[in-house]
Amino acid sequence: MAESCGIEVVFVNLGIRAHDLEHLSIEKLPEEVFKKGLSSVQLAINKSFPELNLKNGSLSSGLARYIGDSFKSHNIQIAVLGCYVNIIHPDLDERRRSLEFFKEHIRFARDFGCSIVGTETGNVHAKMGFTTDNFREEPFLEVVKSVSELVEEAERFGVFVGIEAGVNHPVYSPKMMKRLMDEIRSSNLQAIFDPTNLLTEENYMNQDNIFNEAFELYGDRIVAVHAKDFTIKNGKLEFVPVGKGLLDYNTIFKFIKYNKPYINILMENTKEPFIDEGILYLRQKYEIV
């Protein structure tokens, strides 16, 4: 594990996935985030503002600046632009549209005041979901091709591509994330760490080892952290609001508090009426580790 940076960090740089605060306008959403005492968001534009109906070719500096300035006026950072598309879609035309949409986000990210555009690594099937078909060598090589293309664009614009590993995707484990980084040797490829997405009903009892493996293999490349929770119901892993489940936040916070100080920690899958309670839970956990 990486050595501690040697400073005591109590402040937790806490944010939220913006569309978990539902049905708010471009003007009202930053205000609500500020009222919650949060400092940042992960923003998926079409999910937060579906009325914009963004498609390929819709983004502009004007729109990006308008949205970015609205958040900046409340001192809220857009930490990650979420553009979660299927980068290995089996329909090559649809894949191309998805990759081009992601690249548009890269080109205008700086106008949003953001340096990270994030996605997962897709699915061999058009319908997203768990399948062992993703775990074959061919899907991984397709991921390498798509991510390489996105990273090349990110290098041109001084932006990071944030890749999120998860068991529903070809990059499904810490080792696969490290392999992706070894295949694509670029500092513009970084990791969004979502610990819950690495867990299944079979491995969740071993989560501390899984998380520490990720920190060992690519902890220095983690640029944002997702905070959500899970439980096991009828033998299946299900997401629950932050603080209502089994996630080992002690292991996570022990690493990031002293090795990644002030990193953006973004709550996910926690909606009203559980947001305030989740914020308090995370702050208390972070303070005591």
Coordinates of C-alpha atoms in Angstrom, one line a residue:
M1 CA 0.0 0.0 0.0
A2 CA 1.2 3.5 -0.7
E3 CA 2.8 5.3 2.2
S4 CA 0.9 8.0 4.1
C5 CA 1.5 11.5 3.0
G6 CA 2.1 12.3 6.7
I7 CA -0.6 14.9 7.4
E8 CA -3.7 14.7 9.5
V9 CA -6.7 15.3 7.2
V10 CA -10.1 15.6 8.9
F11 CA -12.0 17.5 6.2
V12 CA -13.9 15.1 3.9
N13 CA -14.4 16.5 0.3
L14 CA -17.9 15.2 -0.1
G15 CA -20.2 15.4 -3.1
I16 CA -23.0 13.6 -4.8
R17 CA -24.1 12.2 -8.1
A18 CA -26.2 15.1 -9.3
H19 CA -29.2 13.2 -10.7
D20 CA -29.7 11.6 -7.2
L21 CA -31.1 15.1 -6.4
E22 CA -34.1 14.7 -8.7
H23 CA -36.2 17.1 -10.8
L24 CA -34.1 20.3 -10.3
S25 CA -33.2 22.9 -12.9
I26 CA -29.8 24.1 -13.9
E27 CA -30.2 27.0 -11.5
K28 CA -31.8 25.1 -8.6
L29 CA -29.6 22.0 -8.5
P30 CA -26.4 23.8 -7.5
E31 CA -28.3 25.7 -4.8
E32 CA -29.6 22.4 -3.3
V33 CA -26.1 20.8 -3.4
F34 CA -24.8 23.9 -1.5
K35 CA -27.6 23.7 1.1
K36 CA -26.6 20.1 1.8
G37 CA -23.2 21.3 2.7
L38 CA -21.6 19.4 -0.2
S39 CA -18.7 20.6 -2.3
S40 CA -19.0 18.8 -5.6
V41 CA -21.1 16.7 -8.0
Q42 CA -20.7 14.1 -10.6
L43 CA -22.8 15.4 -13.4
A44 CA -24.5 13.3 -16.2
I45 CA -26.1 16.1 -18.1
N46 CA -28.9 14.2 -19.8
K47 CA -29.8 12.5 -16.5
S48 CA -29.9 15.7 -14.4
F49 CA -31.4 17.9 -17.2
P50 CA -33.3 15.6 -19.5
E51 CA -35.1 18.6 -21.0
L52 CA -31.9 19.5 -22.8
N53 CA -32.2 16.2 -24.8
L54 CA -28.5 16.3 -25.6
K55 CA -27.3 14.1 -28.5
N56 CA -24.2 14.0 -30.7
G57 CA -23.4 17.6 -31.8
S58 CA -25.5 19.3 -29.0
L59 CA -22.7 20.4 -26.7
S60 CA -21.2 23.9 -27.0
S61 CA -18.9 26.1 -25.1
G62 CA -21.9 28.3 -24.3
L63 CA -24.0 25.5 -22.7
A64 CA -21.0 24.2 -20.9
R65 CA -20.1 27.6 -19.5
Y66 CA -23.7 28.3 -18.5
I67 CA -23.9 25.1 -16.5
G68 CA -20.4 25.4 -15.1
D69 CA -21.0 29.0 -14.0
S70 CA -24.2 28.0 -12.3
F71 CA -22.3 25.5 -10.1
K72 CA -19.4 27.8 -9.6
S73 CA -21.6 30.6 -8.3
H74 CA -22.4 28.3 -5.4
N75 CA -18.8 27.2 -5.0
I76 CA -19.7 23.7 -6.2
Q77 CA -17.1 21.8 -8.3
I78 CA -18.2 19.6 -11.2
A79 CA -15.7 16.9 -10.2
V80 CA -16.7 14.4 -12.9
L81 CA -18.7 14.6 -16.1
G82 CA -20.5 11.3 -16.3
C83 CA -20.8 10.0 -19.8
Y84 CA -21.7 6.3 -19.1
V85 CA -22.0 4.8 -22.5
N86 CA -21.4 1.3 -23.8
I87 CA -18.0 1.7 -25.3
I88 CA -18.0 -1.9 -26.7
H89 CA -21.6 -1.9 -28.0
P90 CA -22.2 -4.9 -30.3
D91 CA -23.8 -2.6 -32.9
L92 CA -20.8 -0.8 -34.3
D93 CA -22.8 2.2 -35.5
E94 CA -24.2 2.7 -31.9
R95 CA -20.7 2.2 -30.5
R96 CA -19.4 4.9 -32.8
R97 CA -22.1 7.3 -31.7
S98 CA -21.3 6.6 -28.1
L99 CA -17.6 7.1 -28.5
E100 CA -18.2 10.4 -30.3
F101 CA -20.6 11.6 -27.6
F102 CA -17.9 10.8 -25.0
K103 CA -15.3 12.7 -27.0
E104 CA -17.6 15.7 -27.2
H105 CA -17.6 15.7 -23.4
I106 CA -13.8 15.6 -23.4
R107 CA -13.6 18.6 -25.8
F108 CA -15.9 20.8 -23.7
A109 CA -15.0 19.5 -20.2
R110 CA -12.8 22.5 -19.4
D111 CA -15.7 24.9 -20.2
F112 CA -17.7 23.0 -17.5
G113 CA -14.8 23.6 -15.1
C114 CA -14.1 19.9 -15.0
S115 CA -11.1 17.8 -15.8
I116 CA -12.5 14.2 -15.6
V117 CA -14.9 12.5 -18.0
G118 CA -16.0 9.1 -16.6
T119 CA -17.4 5.8 -17.8
E120 CA -17.5 2.1 -17.2
T121 CA -16.2 -0.4 -19.7
G122 CA -19.4 -1.5 -21.4
N123 CA -21.0 -4.8 -22.2
V124 CA -20.8 -7.3 -25.1
H125 CA -24.6 -7.2 -25.2
A126 CA -26.8 -4.2 -26.0
K127 CA -28.6 -4.6 -22.7
M128 CA -26.3 -3.8 -19.8
G129 CA -26.2 -6.3 -17.0
F130 CA -24.1 -9.1 -15.5
T131 CA -22.9 -11.7 -18.0
T132 CA -19.8 -13.9 -17.9
D133 CA -19.5 -13.2 -21.7
N134 CA -17.8 -10.0 -20.6
F135 CA -14.9 -11.9 -19.0
R136 CA -13.5 -13.3 -22.2
E137 CA -10.3 -11.9 -23.8
E138 CA -12.0 -10.5 -26.9
P139 CA -14.2 -8.0 -25.0
F140 CA -11.2 -6.8 -23.0
L141 CA -9.3 -6.1 -26.2
E142 CA -12.2 -4.2 -27.6
V143 CA -12.2 -2.1 -24.4
V144 CA -8.5 -1.4 -24.9
K145 CA -9.3 -0.2 -28.5
S146 CA -12.1 2.1 -27.4
V147 CA -10.4 3.5 -24.3
S148 CA -7.2 4.1 -26.3
E149 CA -9.3 6.3 -28.7
L150 CA -10.8 8.2 -25.9
V151 CA -7.5 8.8 -24.2
E152 CA -5.9 10.1 -27.4
E153 CA -8.7 12.7 -27.5
A154 CA -8.2 13.5 -23.8
E155 CA -4.5 14.0 -24.4
R156 CA -5.3 16.7 -27.0
F157 CA -7.5 18.6 -24.6
G158 CA -5.7 18.1 -21.3
V159 CA -8.5 16.1 -19.7
F160 CA -8.6 12.8 -17.9
V161 CA -10.6 9.7 -18.9
G162 CA -11.8 8.2 -15.7
I163 CA -12.5 4.5 -16.0
E164 CA -14.6 2.7 -13.4
A165 CA -14.1 -1.0 -12.9
G166 CA -17.1 -3.2 -12.1
V167 CA -18.2 -6.8 -12.0
N168 CA -20.8 -6.2 -14.8
H169 CA -18.1 -5.2 -17.2
P170 CA -14.9 -6.5 -19.0
V171 CA -12.7 -4.6 -16.5
Y172 CA -14.2 -6.4 -13.6
S173 CA -11.4 -6.5 -11.0
P174 CA -8.4 -4.6 -9.7
K175 CA -6.1 -6.8 -11.7
M176 CA -8.0 -6.1 -14.9
M177 CA -7.9 -2.3 -14.2
K178 CA -4.2 -2.6 -13.7
R179 CA -3.9 -4.5 -17.0
L180 CA -5.9 -1.8 -18.8
M181 CA -3.5 0.8 -17.5
D182 CA -0.5 -1.3 -18.5
E183 CA -1.9 -1.6 -22.0
I184 CA -2.6 2.1 -22.4
R185 CA 0.4 3.9 -21.0
S186 CA -1.0 7.4 -20.6
S187 CA -1.3 9.7 -17.7
N188 CA -4.6 10.9 -19.2
L189 CA -6.1 7.5 -18.2
Q190 CA -7.1 7.5 -14.5
A191 CA -9.4 5.5 -12.3
I192 CA -12.7 6.3 -10.6
F193 CA -12.9 3.9 -7.6
D194 CA -16.3 2.5 -6.9
P195 CA -15.7 -0.2 -4.2
T196 CA -19.2 -1.6 -4.3
N197 CA -19.0 -2.2 -8.0
L198 CA -16.2 -4.7 -7.3
L199 CA -18.3 -6.8 -5.0
T200 CA -20.7 -9.8 -5.5
E201 CA -22.7 -12.0 -3.3
E202 CA -19.8 -14.4 -3.5
N203 CA -16.9 -12.1 -2.6
Y204 CA -18.3 -9.4 -0.4
M205 CA -16.9 -11.1 2.8
N206 CA -13.4 -10.5 1.3
Q207 CA -13.9 -6.8 0.5
D208 CA -11.0 -5.5 2.6
N209 CA -8.6 -7.6 0.6
I210 CA -10.2 -6.6 -2.7
F211 CA -10.0 -2.9 -1.8
N212 CA -6.4 -3.1 -0.6
E213 CA -5.4 -4.9 -3.8
A214 CA -6.9 -2.0 -5.8
F215 CA -4.9 0.5 -3.7
E216 CA -1.7 -1.5 -4.2
L217 CA -2.2 -1.9 -8.0
Y218 CA -3.4 1.6 -8.9
G219 CA -4.1 3.6 -5.8
D220 CA -1.9 6.4 -7.2
R221 CA -4.2 6.6 -10.3
I222 CA -7.5 7.0 -8.4
V223 CA -8.9 10.5 -9.1
A224 CA -12.4 10.2 -7.5
V225 CA -14.2 7.8 -5.2
H226 CA -17.9 6.7 -5.3
A227 CA -19.6 6.2 -2.0
K228 CA -22.6 3.8 -2.0
D229 CA -23.7 0.9 0.0
F230 CA -25.1 -2.6 -0.4
T231 CA -26.8 -5.5 1.4
I232 CA -27.4 -9.1 0.6
K233 CA -31.0 -9.9 0.1
N234 CA -32.3 -13.4 -0.9
G235 CA -28.7 -14.3 -1.8
K236 CA -28.2 -11.4 -4.1
L237 CA -26.3 -8.1 -3.7
E238 CA -28.5 -5.1 -3.8
F239 CA -27.6 -1.4 -3.5
V240 CA -29.0 0.5 -0.5
P241 CA -28.5 4.1 0.7
V242 CA -25.1 5.1 2.2
G243 CA -24.8 3.8 5.8
K244 CA -27.6 1.3 5.5
G245 CA -25.5 -1.6 4.4
L246 CA -22.3 -3.7 4.7
L247 CA -19.6 -1.7 2.9
D248 CA -16.3 -1.6 4.7
Y249 CA -15.7 2.2 4.8
N250 CA -13.0 1.8 7.3
T251 CA -10.6 0.2 4.9
I252 CA -11.5 2.7 2.1
F253 CA -11.1 5.8 4.3
K254 CA -7.9 4.6 6.0
F255 CA -6.3 4.6 2.6
I256 CA -7.7 7.8 1.0
K257 CA -7.6 9.9 4.1
Y258 CA -3.8 9.8 4.3
N259 CA -2.9 8.9 0.7
K260 CA -5.4 10.8 -1.3
P261 CA -6.2 13.9 0.8
Y262 CA -9.2 16.0 -0.3
I263 CA -10.1 13.6 -3.1
N264 CA -13.7 14.0 -4.3
I265 CA -15.9 11.4 -2.6
L266 CA -19.2 11.3 -4.5
M267 CA -22.3 9.7 -3.0
E268 CA -24.2 7.4 -5.3
N269 CA -27.6 5.6 -5.2
T270 CA -28.6 7.6 -2.1
K271 CA -31.7 9.7 -2.7
E272 CA -34.2 11.6 -0.4
P273 CA -35.0 11.1 2.4
F274 CA -31.7 9.4 3.0
I275 CA -29.2 12.0 1.8
D276 CA -28.6 14.1 4.9
E277 CA -28.3 10.9 7.0
G278 CA -25.8 9.5 4.5
I279 CA -23.7 12.7 4.6
L280 CA -23.5 12.6 8.4
Y281 CA -22.6 8.9 8.3
L282 CA -19.7 9.4 5.9
R283 CA -18.4 12.4 7.8
Q284 CA -18.4 10.5 11.0
K285 CA -16.7 7.5 9.5
Y286 CA -14.0 9.6 7.9
E287 CA -13.3 11.5 11.0
I288 CA -12.6 8.5 13.2
V289 CA -10.4 6.3 11.0

